[in-house]
Amino acid sequence: RPVRPITRGTDLRLELGLERGLGSWVGSIATLTLDGELSALADFGYTRWNAVLSTRPEQPDATWSWEGTAGAGIGTGTLPEQRLLLLGGRGTVPGYEFRPFAGDAALFVNAALSRSAWTPWLRIRGIVAAGWTGLGSAGSDAAARFGTRPTGNVRTSLGVGLGLFYDLVRLD
């Protein structure tokens, strides 16, 4: 894929983050990650806030398991291209090209339900995902320069996948 251009400048920022395990529920272990960025002393002035809730199987070798991720983010001020909230492709909404959607606000959720077919060599997985980006004054100029666009509405995907060799190799 092509390398997208970015505006030259100094992006001096303060980053804060917190990751907290929330325990286990419905056969999965949940983790909440919160992070924020503040840039005010360089060429760009912005804040960016993200929250991600993720789950992974409590027992990876269980016959049935599920995993999921839900995230939300918002940016304020004047975001540079590399600080836009990007969506699409692996890790957010599979089935779309890699990160064609951008905004200064974003939401996404993806989940997978899997079943061991030949333990531990083959696992079959069903995947569902949805995401949205909104574009306001904080990111509109950067998105135009970066060659990205807002989703316009909620984008969805549905897929299947295989996990091979203890689920180390995934083909979705």
PDB file of C-alpha atoms in Angstrom:
ATOM      1  CA  ARG A   1       0.000   0.000   0.000  1.00  0.00           C
ATOM      2  CA  PRO A   2       1.250   3.529  -0.631  1.00  0.00           C
ATOM      3  CA  VAL A   3       2.809   5.652   2.085  1.00  0.00           C
ATOM      4  CA  ARG A   4       0.571   8.630   2.781  1.00  0.00           C
ATOM      5  CA  PRO A   5       2.047  12.129   3.049  1.00  0.00           C
ATOM      6  CA  ILE A   6       2.045  14.050   6.332  1.00  0.00           C
ATOM      7  CA  THR A   7       2.594  17.706   7.157  1.00  0.00           C
ATOM      8  CA  ARG A   8       6.115  18.572   8.283  1.00  0.00           C
ATOM      9  CA  GLY A   9       6.430  19.865  11.795  1.00  0.00           C
ATOM     10  CA  THR A  10       7.301  19.088  15.367  1.00  0.00           C
ATOM     11  CA  ASP A  11       4.761  17.050  17.322  1.00  0.00           C
ATOM     12  CA  LEU A  12       5.871  17.352  20.925  1.00  0.00           C
ATOM     13  CA  ARG A  13       3.232  15.669  23.083  1.00  0.00           C
ATOM     14  CA  LEU A  14       2.474  14.275  26.492  1.00  0.00           C
ATOM     15  CA  GLU A  15       0.990  10.788  26.489  1.00  0.00           C
ATOM     16  CA  LEU A  16      -0.826   9.250  29.436  1.00  0.00           C
ATOM     17  CA  GLY A  17      -2.180   5.729  29.612  1.00  0.00           C
ATOM     18  CA  LEU A  18      -3.790   3.265  31.956  1.00  0.00           C
ATOM     19  CA  GLU A  19      -4.439  -0.433  31.433  1.00  0.00           C
ATOM     20  CA  ARG A  20      -6.603  -2.269  33.927  1.00  0.00           C
ATOM     21  CA  GLY A  21      -7.611  -5.914  34.071  1.00  0.00           C
ATOM     22  CA  LEU A  22     -11.316  -6.213  34.822  1.00  0.00           C
ATOM     23  CA  GLY A  23     -11.353  -9.891  35.698  1.00  0.00           C
ATOM     24  CA  SER A  24     -13.100 -12.705  33.907  1.00  0.00           C
ATOM     25  CA  TRP A  25     -16.703 -13.041  32.759  1.00  0.00           C
ATOM     26  CA  VAL A  26     -18.538 -15.263  30.276  1.00  0.00           C
ATOM     27  CA  GLY A  27     -15.402 -17.368  29.734  1.00  0.00           C
ATOM     28  CA  SER A  28     -13.142 -14.430  28.830  1.00  0.00           C
ATOM     29  CA  ILE A  29     -10.665 -12.121  30.525  1.00  0.00           C
ATOM     30  CA  ALA A  30     -11.468  -8.412  30.064  1.00  0.00           C
ATOM     31  CA  THR A  31      -9.015  -5.501  29.927  1.00  0.00           C
ATOM     32  CA  LEU A  32      -9.754  -1.775  29.764  1.00  0.00           C
ATOM     33  CA  THR A  33      -7.172   0.569  28.232  1.00  0.00           C
ATOM     34  CA  LEU A  34      -7.486   4.358  28.487  1.00  0.00           C
ATOM     35  CA  ASP A  35      -5.016   6.765  26.910  1.00  0.00           C
ATOM     36  CA  GLY A  36      -4.741  10.439  26.180  1.00  0.00           C
ATOM     37  CA  GLU A  37      -2.406  12.765  24.314  1.00  0.00           C
ATOM     38  CA  LEU A  38      -1.853  16.488  24.712  1.00  0.00           C
ATOM     39  CA  SER A  39       0.202  18.576  22.302  1.00  0.00           C
ATOM     40  CA  ALA A  40       0.433  22.321  22.881  1.00  0.00           C
ATOM     41  CA  LEU A  41       4.094  23.378  22.680  1.00  0.00           C
ATOM     42  CA  ALA A  42       4.971  22.525  19.065  1.00  0.00           C
ATOM     43  CA  ASP A  43       3.546  23.007  15.558  1.00  0.00           C
ATOM     44  CA  PHE A  44       0.272  21.277  16.404  1.00  0.00           C
ATOM     45  CA  GLY A  45      -2.210  21.911  19.207  1.00  0.00           C
ATOM     46  CA  TYR A  46      -4.565  19.041  19.984  1.00  0.00           C
ATOM     47  CA  THR A  47      -5.808  16.478  22.456  1.00  0.00           C
ATOM     48  CA  ARG A  48      -6.752  12.909  21.618  1.00  0.00           C
ATOM     49  CA  TRP A  49      -8.540  10.471  23.936  1.00  0.00           C
ATOM     50  CA  ASN A  50      -9.101   6.719  23.445  1.00  0.00           C
ATOM     51  CA  ALA A  51     -10.805   3.937  25.381  1.00  0.00           C
ATOM     52  CA  VAL A  52     -10.600   0.253  24.406  1.00  0.00           C
ATOM     53  CA  LEU A  53     -12.277  -2.706  26.095  1.00  0.00           C
ATOM     54  CA  SER A  54     -10.859  -6.041  24.964  1.00  0.00           C
ATOM     55  CA  THR A  55     -11.563  -9.628  25.879  1.00  0.00           C
ATOM     56  CA  ARG A  56      -9.607 -12.783  25.223  1.00  0.00           C
ATOM     57  CA  PRO A  57     -10.422 -16.400  26.008  1.00  0.00           C
ATOM     58  CA  GLU A  58      -9.877 -17.433  29.614  1.00  0.00           C
ATOM     59  CA  GLN A  59      -8.911 -20.912  28.411  1.00  0.00           C
ATOM     60  CA  PRO A  60      -7.441 -20.663  24.869  1.00  0.00           C
ATOM     61  CA  ASP A  61      -7.691 -24.429  24.386  1.00  0.00           C
ATOM     62  CA  ALA A  62     -11.435 -24.596  25.192  1.00  0.00           C
ATOM     63  CA  THR A  63     -13.633 -26.187  22.531  1.00  0.00           C
ATOM     64  CA  TRP A  64     -15.724 -23.001  22.220  1.00  0.00           C
ATOM     65  CA  SER A  65     -14.358 -19.518  22.894  1.00  0.00           C
ATOM     66  CA  TRP A  66     -14.982 -15.896  22.037  1.00  0.00           C
ATOM     67  CA  GLU A  67     -12.969 -12.703  21.931  1.00  0.00           C
ATOM     68  CA  GLY A  68     -13.849  -9.107  21.241  1.00  0.00           C
ATOM     69  CA  THR A  69     -12.731  -5.504  21.160  1.00  0.00           C
ATOM     70  CA  ALA A  70     -14.702  -2.269  21.420  1.00  0.00           C
ATOM     71  CA  GLY A  71     -13.125   1.154  21.145  1.00  0.00           C
ATOM     72  CA  ALA A  72     -13.971   4.838  21.079  1.00  0.00           C
ATOM     73  CA  GLY A  73     -11.852   7.901  20.474  1.00  0.00           C
ATOM     74  CA  ILE A  74     -12.137  11.651  20.089  1.00  0.00           C
ATOM     75  CA  GLY A  75      -9.698  14.376  19.058  1.00  0.00           C
ATOM     76  CA  THR A  76      -9.881  18.131  19.579  1.00  0.00           C
ATOM     77  CA  GLY A  77      -7.883  21.135  18.424  1.00  0.00           C
ATOM     78  CA  THR A  78      -6.013  20.745  15.116  1.00  0.00           C
ATOM     79  CA  LEU A  79      -5.004  17.132  14.540  1.00  0.00           C
ATOM     80  CA  PRO A  80      -2.024  16.319  12.301  1.00  0.00           C
ATOM     81  CA  GLU A  81      -2.552  13.520   9.770  1.00  0.00           C
ATOM     82  CA  GLN A  82      -0.786  10.869  11.847  1.00  0.00           C
ATOM     83  CA  ARG A  83      -3.026  11.532  14.868  1.00  0.00           C
ATOM     84  CA  LEU A  84      -6.363  11.049  13.060  1.00  0.00           C
ATOM     85  CA  LEU A  85      -8.521   8.182  14.315  1.00  0.00           C
ATOM     86  CA  LEU A  86      -8.255   5.598  11.519  1.00  0.00           C
ATOM     87  CA  LEU A  87     -10.649   2.753  10.792  1.00  0.00           C
ATOM     88  CA  GLY A  88     -10.855  -0.171   8.401  1.00  0.00           C
ATOM     89  CA  GLY A  89      -9.008  -3.419   7.906  1.00  0.00           C
ATOM     90  CA  ARG A  90      -7.423  -5.790  10.384  1.00  0.00           C
ATOM     91  CA  GLY A  91      -7.934  -4.953  14.043  1.00  0.00           C
ATOM     92  CA  THR A  92     -10.910  -2.618  13.550  1.00  0.00           C
ATOM     93  CA  VAL A  93     -13.405  -3.491  10.778  1.00  0.00           C
ATOM     94  CA  PRO A  94     -11.981  -6.339   8.643  1.00  0.00           C
ATOM     95  CA  GLY A  95     -13.042  -6.641   5.030  1.00  0.00           C
ATOM     96  CA  TYR A  96     -12.173  -3.062   4.070  1.00  0.00           C
ATOM     97  CA  GLU A  97      -8.840  -1.881   2.760  1.00  0.00           C
ATOM     98  CA  PHE A  98      -6.342  -0.832   5.420  1.00  0.00           C
ATOM     99  CA  ARG A  99      -7.496   2.375   7.171  1.00  0.00           C
ATOM    100  CA  PRO A 100      -9.403   4.213   4.396  1.00  0.00           C
ATOM    101  CA  PHE A 101     -11.685   5.934   6.930  1.00  0.00           C
ATOM    102  CA  ALA A 102     -10.592   8.688   9.306  1.00  0.00           C
ATOM    103  CA  GLY A 103     -12.081  11.187  11.656  1.00  0.00           C
ATOM    104  CA  ASP A 104     -11.681  13.133  14.838  1.00  0.00           C
ATOM    105  CA  ALA A 105     -14.275  10.845  16.457  1.00  0.00           C
ATOM    106  CA  ALA A 106     -14.520   7.083  16.035  1.00  0.00           C
ATOM    107  CA  LEU A 107     -16.273   4.005  17.421  1.00  0.00           C
ATOM    108  CA  PHE A 108     -15.721   0.355  16.565  1.00  0.00           C
ATOM    109  CA  VAL A 109     -16.575  -3.100  17.827  1.00  0.00           C
ATOM    110  CA  ASN A 110     -15.484  -6.513  16.613  1.00  0.00           C
ATOM    111  CA  ALA A 111     -16.090  -9.978  17.984  1.00  0.00           C
ATOM    112  CA  ALA A 112     -15.198 -13.522  17.052  1.00  0.00           C
ATOM    113  CA  LEU A 113     -16.719 -16.820  18.122  1.00  0.00           C
ATOM    114  CA  SER A 114     -14.512 -19.842  17.515  1.00  0.00           C
ATOM    115  CA  ARG A 115     -14.610 -23.603  17.851  1.00  0.00           C
ATOM    116  CA  SER A 116     -11.784 -26.080  17.901  1.00  0.00           C
ATOM    117  CA  ALA A 117     -12.148 -28.487  14.969  1.00  0.00           C
ATOM    118  CA  TRP A 118      -8.960 -30.522  15.436  1.00  0.00           C
ATOM    119  CA  THR A 119      -7.288 -29.655  18.736  1.00  0.00           C
ATOM    120  CA  PRO A 120      -4.817 -27.951  18.744  1.00  0.00           C
ATOM    121  CA  TRP A 121      -4.150 -27.703  15.007  1.00  0.00           C
ATOM    122  CA  LEU A 122      -7.333 -26.207  13.552  1.00  0.00           C
ATOM    123  CA  ARG A 123      -9.870 -23.698  14.894  1.00  0.00           C
ATOM    124  CA  ILE A 124     -12.834 -22.296  12.918  1.00  0.00           C
ATOM    125  CA  ARG A 125     -13.954 -18.736  13.604  1.00  0.00           C
ATOM    126  CA  GLY A 126     -16.902 -16.483  12.777  1.00  0.00           C
ATOM    127  CA  ILE A 127     -16.247 -12.729  12.856  1.00  0.00           C
ATOM    128  CA  VAL A 128     -18.575  -9.726  13.069  1.00  0.00           C
ATOM    129  CA  ALA A 129     -17.501  -6.065  13.194  1.00  0.00           C
ATOM    130  CA  ALA A 130     -18.857  -2.533  12.894  1.00  0.00           C
ATOM    131  CA  GLY A 131     -17.289   0.922  12.981  1.00  0.00           C
ATOM    132  CA  TRP A 132     -17.964   4.611  12.445  1.00  0.00           C
ATOM    133  CA  THR A 133     -15.865   7.755  12.088  1.00  0.00           C
ATOM    134  CA  GLY A 134     -17.052  11.349  12.273  1.00  0.00           C
ATOM    135  CA  LEU A 135     -15.171  14.311  10.931  1.00  0.00           C
ATOM    136  CA  GLY A 136     -15.390  17.795  12.393  1.00  0.00           C
ATOM    137  CA  SER A 137     -13.163  20.833  12.427  1.00  0.00           C
ATOM    138  CA  ALA A 138     -10.373  19.093  14.397  1.00  0.00           C
ATOM    139  CA  GLY A 139      -9.548  16.630  11.622  1.00  0.00           C
ATOM    140  CA  SER A 140     -11.134  17.807   8.360  1.00  0.00           C
ATOM    141  CA  ASP A 141      -8.020  19.462   6.884  1.00  0.00           C
ATOM    142  CA  ALA A 142      -5.748  16.588   7.918  1.00  0.00           C
ATOM    143  CA  ALA A 143      -8.119  13.960   6.467  1.00  0.00           C
ATOM    144  CA  ALA A 144      -8.238  15.783   3.119  1.00  0.00           C
ATOM    145  CA  ARG A 145      -4.420  15.938   2.946  1.00  0.00           C
ATOM    146  CA  PHE A 146      -4.111  12.307   4.089  1.00  0.00           C
ATOM    147  CA  GLY A 147      -6.502  10.979   1.435  1.00  0.00           C
ATOM    148  CA  THR A 148      -9.015   9.528   3.886  1.00  0.00           C
ATOM    149  CA  ARG A 149     -12.718  10.142   4.439  1.00  0.00           C
ATOM    150  CA  PRO A 150     -15.284   9.616   7.196  1.00  0.00           C
ATOM    151  CA  THR A 151     -17.383   6.449   7.055  1.00  0.00           C
ATOM    152  CA  GLY A 152     -20.572   8.439   6.452  1.00  0.00           C
ATOM    153  CA  ASN A 153     -22.562   5.798   8.302  1.00  0.00           C
ATOM    154  CA  VAL A 154     -21.802   2.647  10.267  1.00  0.00           C
ATOM    155  CA  ARG A 155     -19.651   0.224   8.255  1.00  0.00           C
ATOM    156  CA  THR A 156     -20.100  -3.471   9.000  1.00  0.00           C
ATOM    157  CA  SER A 157     -18.430  -6.731   8.096  1.00  0.00           C
ATOM    158  CA  LEU A 158     -19.089 -10.410   8.568  1.00  0.00           C
ATOM    159  CA  GLY A 159     -16.501 -13.101   7.955  1.00  0.00           C
ATOM    160  CA  VAL A 160     -15.066 -16.507   8.714  1.00  0.00           C
ATOM    161  CA  GLY A 161     -11.564 -17.578   9.567  1.00  0.00           C
ATOM    162  CA  LEU A 162      -9.235 -20.415  10.405  1.00  0.00           C
ATOM    163  CA  GLY A 163      -6.712 -20.608  13.220  1.00  0.00           C
ATOM    164  CA  LEU A 164      -3.779 -22.953  12.621  1.00  0.00           C
ATOM    165  CA  PHE A 165      -1.091 -24.375  14.912  1.00  0.00           C
ATOM    166  CA  TYR A 166      -2.494 -23.436  18.339  1.00  0.00           C
ATOM    167  CA  ASP A 167      -4.170 -20.405  16.703  1.00  0.00           C
ATOM    168  CA  LEU A 168      -0.748 -18.832  16.017  1.00  0.00           C
ATOM    169  CA  VAL A 169      -1.535 -18.390  12.311  1.00  0.00           C
ATOM    170  CA  ARG A 170      -4.895 -16.831  11.459  1.00  0.00           C
ATOM    171  CA  LEU A 171      -6.473 -16.726   8.031  1.00  0.00           C
ATOM    172  CA  ASP A 172      -9.604 -14.549   8.067  1.00  0.00           C
TER     173      ASP A 172
END
